[in-house]
Amino acid sequence: MSERPVLPAYSMNQTNFPWLYERKVVGPIFEPWAKVMLDRARISSGQSVLDVACGTGIVARLAGARVGEAARIVGVDVSGPMLAVAREIEPSIDWREGDAAALPIGPGERFDRVLCQQGLQFFGDRAAAARELRRAVDPGGVALVAVWRSAREMPPYDELQRVAERHLGVEIHDERYAFDDADALRRVLAEAGFRDVQVETLSLTHRFPDAAEFVRMNAMALVGMSGADLGDEERQRVLEAIVEESVTAVRSFMHGAAGVWDMRTNLAVAVP
């Protein structure tokens, strides 16, 4: 099975959504965690890097700043629209469209560092994707995989989901937080052939300059993941109702227009 997109296709494939994602979500959420991942990976000059489920490319871009222009950096993602943004921002990186369960890399192509930030939980076949991560790592290299902890550990995400479910009338299986078990993460990597897997749980405080704007994008993701059969007009009506109630739900986390709350992740470091 192929990987499921990080955000619903009806949003992600709109002309402007990948840019909204890059400008409004990457900075507050993914850039701080990418820096943590690169620190844990001990990225250094000259190393080759593979970024799997790269989205608009923040991990690969930050890695590039550390390894230097001459180093080989490849970013892989299943979403063409997200990769289009990545290419526009940093054309020097080798961006490739492909499935994590069958990485678009050559039989002998190996990397010093293989990184997957918040992608594994979306893959339809996690075991196959883990084997591909193992295949991509140079014998002397290392792979790092990050997956979110449960939404229950990260208010207000759990409450935002409850709001959406009330309006949609369905239970939402939020894929973003669907692989929160540290032991399961360790096991899937070990079964893929990694001989040493260490998992730690980390927490960061995030600041969203415009909490209402973030809540809207989060609501779009939840509507998409709900699988609700809605026409365009009905979807928009329900979305607006969810957004209005969601802003109220996060009020206690707001400082002026900004939202401030913690996020928690499991980070695995795996040696082949």
C-alpha positions as a Python dict, from the first residue, in 0.01 Angstrom:
ca = {
    (1, 'M'): (0, 0, 0),
    (2, 'S'): (117, 350, -70),
    (3, 'E'): (156, 615, 194),
    (4, 'R'): (-133, 837, 290),
    (5, 'P'): (-71, 1210, 249),
    (6, 'V'): (2, 1415, 560),
    (7, 'L'): (-292, 1641, 483),
    (8, 'P'): (-612, 1558, 293),
    (9, 'A'): (-579, 1551, -82),
    (10, 'Y'): (-863, 1796, -135),
    (11, 'S'): (-655, 2054, 52),
    (12, 'M'): (-301, 1951, -27),
    (13, 'N'): (-357, 1945, -402),
    (14, 'Q'): (-514, 2289, -417),
    (15, 'T'): (-286, 2539, -585),
    (16, 'N'): (-222, 2748, -274),
    (17, 'F'): (-232, 2490, 5),
    (18, 'P'): (128, 2361, -11),
    (19, 'W'): (246, 2721, 15),
    (20, 'L'): (15, 2784, 312),
    (21, 'Y'): (154, 2470, 472),
    (22, 'E'): (511, 2590, 415),
    (23, 'R'): (447, 2943, 538),
    (24, 'K'): (214, 2876, 828),
    (25, 'V'): (287, 2524, 958),
    (26, 'V'): (651, 2444, 879),
    (27, 'G'): (798, 2731, 1081),
    (28, 'P'): (603, 2683, 1405),
    (29, 'I'): (603, 2300, 1407),
    (30, 'F'): (843, 2123, 1174),
    (31, 'E'): (1146, 2351, 1169),
    (32, 'P'): (1213, 2330, 1546),
    (33, 'W'): (1182, 1950, 1540),
    (34, 'A'): (1400, 1927, 1227),
    (35, 'K'): (1677, 2106, 1415),
    (36, 'V'): (1644, 1859, 1704),
    (37, 'M'): (1658, 1567, 1462),
    (38, 'L'): (1968, 1700, 1287),
    (39, 'D'): (2139, 1759, 1620),
    (40, 'R'): (2064, 1400, 1726),
    (41, 'A'): (2189, 1277, 1386),
    (42, 'R'): (2518, 1462, 1435),
    (43, 'I'): (2499, 1594, 1081),
    (44, 'S'): (2836, 1720, 965),
    (45, 'S'): (3007, 1854, 656),
    (46, 'G'): (3022, 1624, 355),
    (47, 'Q'): (2765, 1367, 469),
    (48, 'S'): (2500, 1243, 226),
    (49, 'V'): (2139, 1279, 345),
    (50, 'L'): (1806, 1123, 245),
    (51, 'D'): (1489, 1293, 371),
    (52, 'V'): (1189, 1056, 340),
    (53, 'A'): (836, 1205, 345),
    (54, 'C'): (1005, 1541, 302),
    (55, 'G'): (693, 1749, 234),
    (56, 'T'): (807, 2097, 133),
    (57, 'G'): (1159, 2005, 239),
    (58, 'I'): (1249, 2166, 570),
    (59, 'V'): (1464, 1875, 697),
    (60, 'A'): (1656, 1848, 371),
    (61, 'R'): (1707, 2225, 350),
    (62, 'L'): (1841, 2253, 704),
    (63, 'A'): (2060, 1948, 647),
    (64, 'G'): (2200, 2112, 336),
    (65, 'A'): (2309, 2413, 537),
    (66, 'R'): (2510, 2181, 763),
    (67, 'V'): (2666, 1939, 515),
    (68, 'G'): (2770, 2195, 252),
    (69, 'E'): (2697, 2251, -116),
    (70, 'A'): (2908, 1962, -241),
    (71, 'A'): (2725, 1699, -33),
    (72, 'R'): (2450, 1479, -180),
    (73, 'I'): (2099, 1551, -49),
    (74, 'V'): (1783, 1377, -171),
    (75, 'G'): (1424, 1447, -63),
    (76, 'V'): (1144, 1199, -136),
    (77, 'D'): (770, 1254, -101),
    (78, 'V'): (451, 1104, -243),
    (79, 'S'): (296, 1448, -305),
    (80, 'G'): (384, 1623, -628),
    (81, 'P'): (236, 1958, -516),
    (82, 'M'): (444, 1959, -198),
    (83, 'L'): (758, 1876, -395),
    (84, 'A'): (683, 2159, -636),
    (85, 'V'): (712, 2401, -344),
    (86, 'A'): (1031, 2231, -226),
    (87, 'R'): (1187, 2268, -572),
    (88, 'E'): (1093, 2633, -594),
    (89, 'I'): (1244, 2711, -254),
    (90, 'E'): (1566, 2512, -301),
    (91, 'P'): (1629, 2389, -656),
    (92, 'S'): (1978, 2260, -575),
    (93, 'I'): (1839, 1960, -380),
    (94, 'D'): (1748, 1639, -563),
    (95, 'W'): (1371, 1614, -504),
    (96, 'R'): (1209, 1284, -606),
    (97, 'E'): (843, 1182, -611),
    (98, 'G'): (786, 832, -479),
    (99, 'D'): (644, 593, -223),
    (100, 'A'): (831, 526, 101),
    (101, 'A'): (759, 154, 63),
    (102, 'A'): (951, 155, -268),
    (103, 'L'): (1197, 441, -247),
    (104, 'P'): (1308, 591, -578),
    (105, 'I'): (1677, 525, -515),
    (106, 'G'): (1916, 306, -710),
    (107, 'P'): (2015, -47, -601),
    (108, 'G'): (2353, 72, -479),
    (109, 'E'): (2252, 418, -363),
    (110, 'R'): (2324, 464, 8),
    (111, 'F'): (2325, 759, 249),
    (112, 'D'): (2513, 850, 566),
    (113, 'R'): (2195, 982, 725),
    (114, 'V'): (1838, 874, 647),
    (115, 'L'): (1574, 1092, 813),
    (116, 'C'): (1196, 1058, 832),
    (117, 'Q'): (1018, 1332, 1025),
    (118, 'Q'): (650, 1264, 1097),
    (119, 'G'): (600, 1033, 800),
    (120, 'L'): (601, 673, 921),
    (121, 'Q'): (254, 697, 1078),
    (122, 'F'): (105, 776, 736),
    (123, 'F'): (259, 486, 547),
    (124, 'G'): (15, 213, 449),
    (125, 'D'): (286, -52, 491),
    (126, 'R'): (509, 61, 775),
    (127, 'A'): (712, -260, 773),
    (128, 'A'): (797, -221, 404),
    (129, 'A'): (884, 145, 454),
    (130, 'A'): (1110, 57, 747),
    (131, 'R'): (1288, -201, 530),
    (132, 'E'): (1339, 66, 265),
    (133, 'L'): (1486, 302, 524),
    (134, 'R'): (1724, 23, 623),
    (135, 'R'): (1815, -40, 257),
    (136, 'A'): (1897, 327, 208),
    (137, 'V'): (2139, 358, 501),
    (138, 'D'): (2510, 321, 441),
    (139, 'P'): (2664, 46, 661),
    (140, 'G'): (2839, 315, 864),
    (141, 'G'): (2538, 546, 875),
    (142, 'V'): (2228, 596, 1088),
    (143, 'A'): (1854, 644, 1042),
    (144, 'L'): (1633, 873, 1250),
    (145, 'V'): (1254, 846, 1261),
    (146, 'A'): (1019, 1080, 1448),
    (147, 'V'): (648, 1016, 1514),
    (148, 'W'): (411, 1218, 1730),
    (149, 'R'): (295, 1100, 2068),
    (150, 'S'): (-80, 1064, 2125),
    (151, 'A'): (-300, 1371, 2087),
    (152, 'R'): (-418, 1299, 2443),
    (153, 'E'): (-72, 1406, 2559),
    (154, 'M'): (-84, 1729, 2358),
    (155, 'P'): (-370, 1960, 2445),
    (156, 'P'): (-541, 2118, 2262),
    (157, 'Y'): (-523, 1866, 1973),
    (158, 'D'): (-751, 1614, 2141),
    (159, 'E'): (-1016, 1880, 2203),
    (160, 'L'): (-991, 2006, 1844),
    (161, 'Q'): (-1064, 1654, 1721),
    (162, 'R'): (-1368, 1627, 1951),
    (163, 'V'): (-1499, 1956, 1808),
    (164, 'A'): (-1466, 1828, 1452),
    (165, 'E'): (-1633, 1496, 1537),
    (166, 'R'): (-1934, 1674, 1686),
    (167, 'H'): (-1992, 1865, 1363),
    (168, 'L'): (-1915, 1578, 1126),
    (169, 'G'): (-2099, 1309, 1319),
    (170, 'V'): (-1817, 1057, 1270),
    (171, 'E'): (-1520, 932, 1470),
    (172, 'I'): (-1198, 1063, 1316),
    (173, 'H'): (-891, 843, 1306),
    (174, 'D'): (-628, 1114, 1306),
    (175, 'E'): (-332, 956, 1127),
    (176, 'R'): (-95, 1221, 1258),
    (177, 'Y'): (-106, 1069, 1606),
    (178, 'A'): (-176, 709, 1509),
    (179, 'F'): (166, 557, 1585),
    (180, 'D'): (250, 690, 1929),
    (181, 'D'): (376, 366, 2087),
    (182, 'A'): (753, 390, 2145),
    (183, 'D'): (785, 11, 2175),
    (184, 'A'): (601, -40, 1845),
    (185, 'L'): (832, 211, 1677),
    (186, 'R'): (1136, 33, 1815),
    (187, 'R'): (998, -304, 1705),
    (188, 'V'): (915, -209, 1345),
    (189, 'L'): (1268, -75, 1295),
    (190, 'A'): (1433, -375, 1460),
    (191, 'E'): (1228, -615, 1247),
    (192, 'A'): (1342, -421, 938),
    (193, 'G'): (1701, -518, 1017),
    (194, 'F'): (1834, -233, 1229),
    (195, 'R'): (2057, -389, 1495),
    (196, 'D'): (2048, -105, 1748),
    (197, 'V'): (1737, 111, 1797),
    (198, 'Q'): (1713, 375, 2068),
    (199, 'V'): (1388, 567, 2122),
    (200, 'E'): (1347, 878, 2335),
    (201, 'T'): (1040, 1091, 2406),
    (202, 'L'): (1091, 1465, 2361),
    (203, 'S'): (878, 1775, 2415),
    (204, 'L'): (894, 2124, 2266),
    (205, 'T'): (684, 2435, 2326),
    (206, 'H'): (548, 2579, 2002),
    (207, 'R'): (427, 2930, 1931),
    (208, 'F'): (175, 2990, 1653),
    (209, 'P'): (168, 3363, 1564),
    (210, 'D'): (-194, 3338, 1446),
    (211, 'A'): (-376, 3066, 1639),
    (212, 'A'): (-699, 3111, 1443),
    (213, 'E'): (-516, 3054, 1115),
    (214, 'F'): (-355, 2737, 1249),
    (215, 'V'): (-691, 2613, 1379),
    (216, 'R'): (-839, 2657, 1032),
    (217, 'M'): (-568, 2448, 867),
    (218, 'N'): (-601, 2184, 1138),
    (219, 'A'): (-977, 2174, 1079),
    (220, 'M'): (-918, 2121, 706),
    (221, 'A'): (-698, 1823, 790),
    (222, 'L'): (-959, 1674, 1023),
    (223, 'V'): (-1241, 1716, 770),
    (224, 'G'): (-1029, 1539, 511),
    (225, 'M'): (-933, 1253, 744),
    (226, 'S'): (-1294, 1207, 854),
    (227, 'G'): (-1388, 1058, 517),
    (228, 'A'): (-1720, 1243, 539),
    (229, 'D'): (-1904, 1247, 205),
    (230, 'L'): (-1966, 1618, 161),
    (231, 'G'): (-2022, 1836, -139),
    (232, 'D'): (-1815, 2150, -177),
    (233, 'E'): (-2075, 2384, -28),
    (234, 'E'): (-2159, 2155, 263),
    (235, 'R'): (-1789, 2095, 334),
    (236, 'Q'): (-1729, 2469, 351),
    (237, 'R'): (-2027, 2523, 582),
    (238, 'V'): (-1915, 2246, 819),
    (239, 'L'): (-1554, 2366, 807),
    (240, 'E'): (-1652, 2719, 909),
    (241, 'A'): (-1859, 2584, 1199),
    (242, 'I'): (-1567, 2369, 1318),
    (243, 'V'): (-1325, 2661, 1293),
    (244, 'E'): (-1553, 2892, 1492),
    (245, 'E'): (-1593, 2642, 1778),
    (246, 'S'): (-1226, 2541, 1762),
    (247, 'V'): (-1104, 2898, 1820),
    (248, 'T'): (-1309, 2901, 2138),
    (249, 'A'): (-1166, 2561, 2238),
    (250, 'V'): (-805, 2689, 2226),
    (251, 'R'): (-875, 3023, 2393),
    (252, 'S'): (-700, 2922, 2715),
    (253, 'F'): (-382, 2851, 2513),
    (254, 'M'): (-381, 3193, 2346),
    (255, 'H'): (-170, 3497, 2428),
    (256, 'G'): (-332, 3768, 2225),
    (257, 'A'): (-367, 3627, 1874),
    (258, 'A'): (-87, 3374, 1928),
    (259, 'G'): (-130, 3016, 2043),
    (260, 'V'): (128, 2850, 2268),
    (261, 'W'): (129, 2481, 2355),
    (262, 'D'): (357, 2179, 2383),
    (263, 'M'): (403, 1897, 2133),
    (264, 'R'): (560, 1559, 2210),
    (265, 'T'): (731, 1311, 1981),
    (266, 'N'): (905, 975, 1988),
    (267, 'L'): (1245, 997, 1817),
    (268, 'A'): (1418, 677, 1715),
    (269, 'V'): (1788, 654, 1629),
    (270, 'A'): (1861, 331, 1444),
    (271, 'V'): (2195, 180, 1339),
    (272, 'P'): (2207, -76, 1054),
}
